[in-house]
Amino acid sequence: MRAAFLFLCAVTPALAEPTLTAEGFDALTLGRTMTWAEFGSVYGVEQYLPGRKVRWTVLGDDCKTGHWYQDGPAICFQYEDDIEPDCWEITASGSDLLARYTTNPPEAEPVIVTETTEPLACFGPEVGA
């Protein structure tokens, strides 16, 4: 019984990393460009600008501008053409961030957010015009 208790004490902190506050998230993302990957594949890239502004693209798609804010334990992103915000509980994991969509069950695999040195590539009808 004591061994099981000690094991749980040792494992629990790794499973229960605190979610980032707005200040913590800003400190880790401001001025950076980050990829968002799920199941080992990058699906989007986001650039973090001053004043909690963002520029986001799903790979191969047009860029959207928006902003982010803290709502309880979540970091929420509101983009120019979206009615509802996208809210994530985000924790730090080494040099990466782990993001869990707030409507997903707790056991769902997190999205991995990693800094990239690649520039944000925006596509759209005005490109090359």
Short mmCIF file of C-alpha atoms in Angstrom, two decimals, residues 8 10-11 13-14 28-29 34 37 42-43 46 51 57-59 63 75 77 82 84 97 101-102 104 106-108 114:
data_model
loop_
_atom_site.label_atom_id
_atom_site.label_comp_id
_atom_site.label_asym_id
_atom_site.label_seq_id
_atom_site.Cartn_x
_atom_site.Cartn_y
_atom_site.Cartn_z
CA LEU A 8 1.27 7.83 -7.24
CA ALA A 10 5.96 10.40 -8.03
CA VAL A 11 3.74 10.08 -11.12
CA PRO A 13 3.05 15.79 -10.94
CA ALA A 14 3.91 14.64 -14.48
CA LEU A 28 6.70 31.35 -24.17
CA THR A 29 5.16 32.48 -27.47
CA MET A 34 4.85 27.83 -33.60
CA ALA A 37 0.77 19.03 -34.71
CA VAL A 42 1.79 19.41 -38.47
CA TYR A 43 -1.56 20.87 -39.51
CA GLU A 46 0.74 30.43 -35.84
CA GLY A 51 -0.63 42.79 -27.85
CA THR A 57 -2.93 29.29 -41.09
CA VAL A 58 -3.93 25.73 -41.66
CA LEU A 59 -1.18 24.45 -43.97
CA CYS A 63 -3.94 33.23 -43.11
CA ILE A 75 -6.23 30.15 -23.55
CA PHE A 77 -8.21 32.20 -29.76
CA ASP A 82 -15.03 32.79 -36.48
CA GLU A 84 -16.94 31.12 -31.46
CA LEU A 97 3.63 23.02 -25.27
CA TYR A 101 -9.09 21.45 -26.68
CA THR A 102 -11.45 22.24 -23.81
CA ASN A 104 -12.20 17.09 -25.78
CA PRO A 106 -9.22 14.47 -20.73
CA GLU A 107 -7.81 11.22 -22.16
CA ALA A 108 -7.65 12.65 -25.73
CA THR A 114 6.60 23.55 -31.11
#
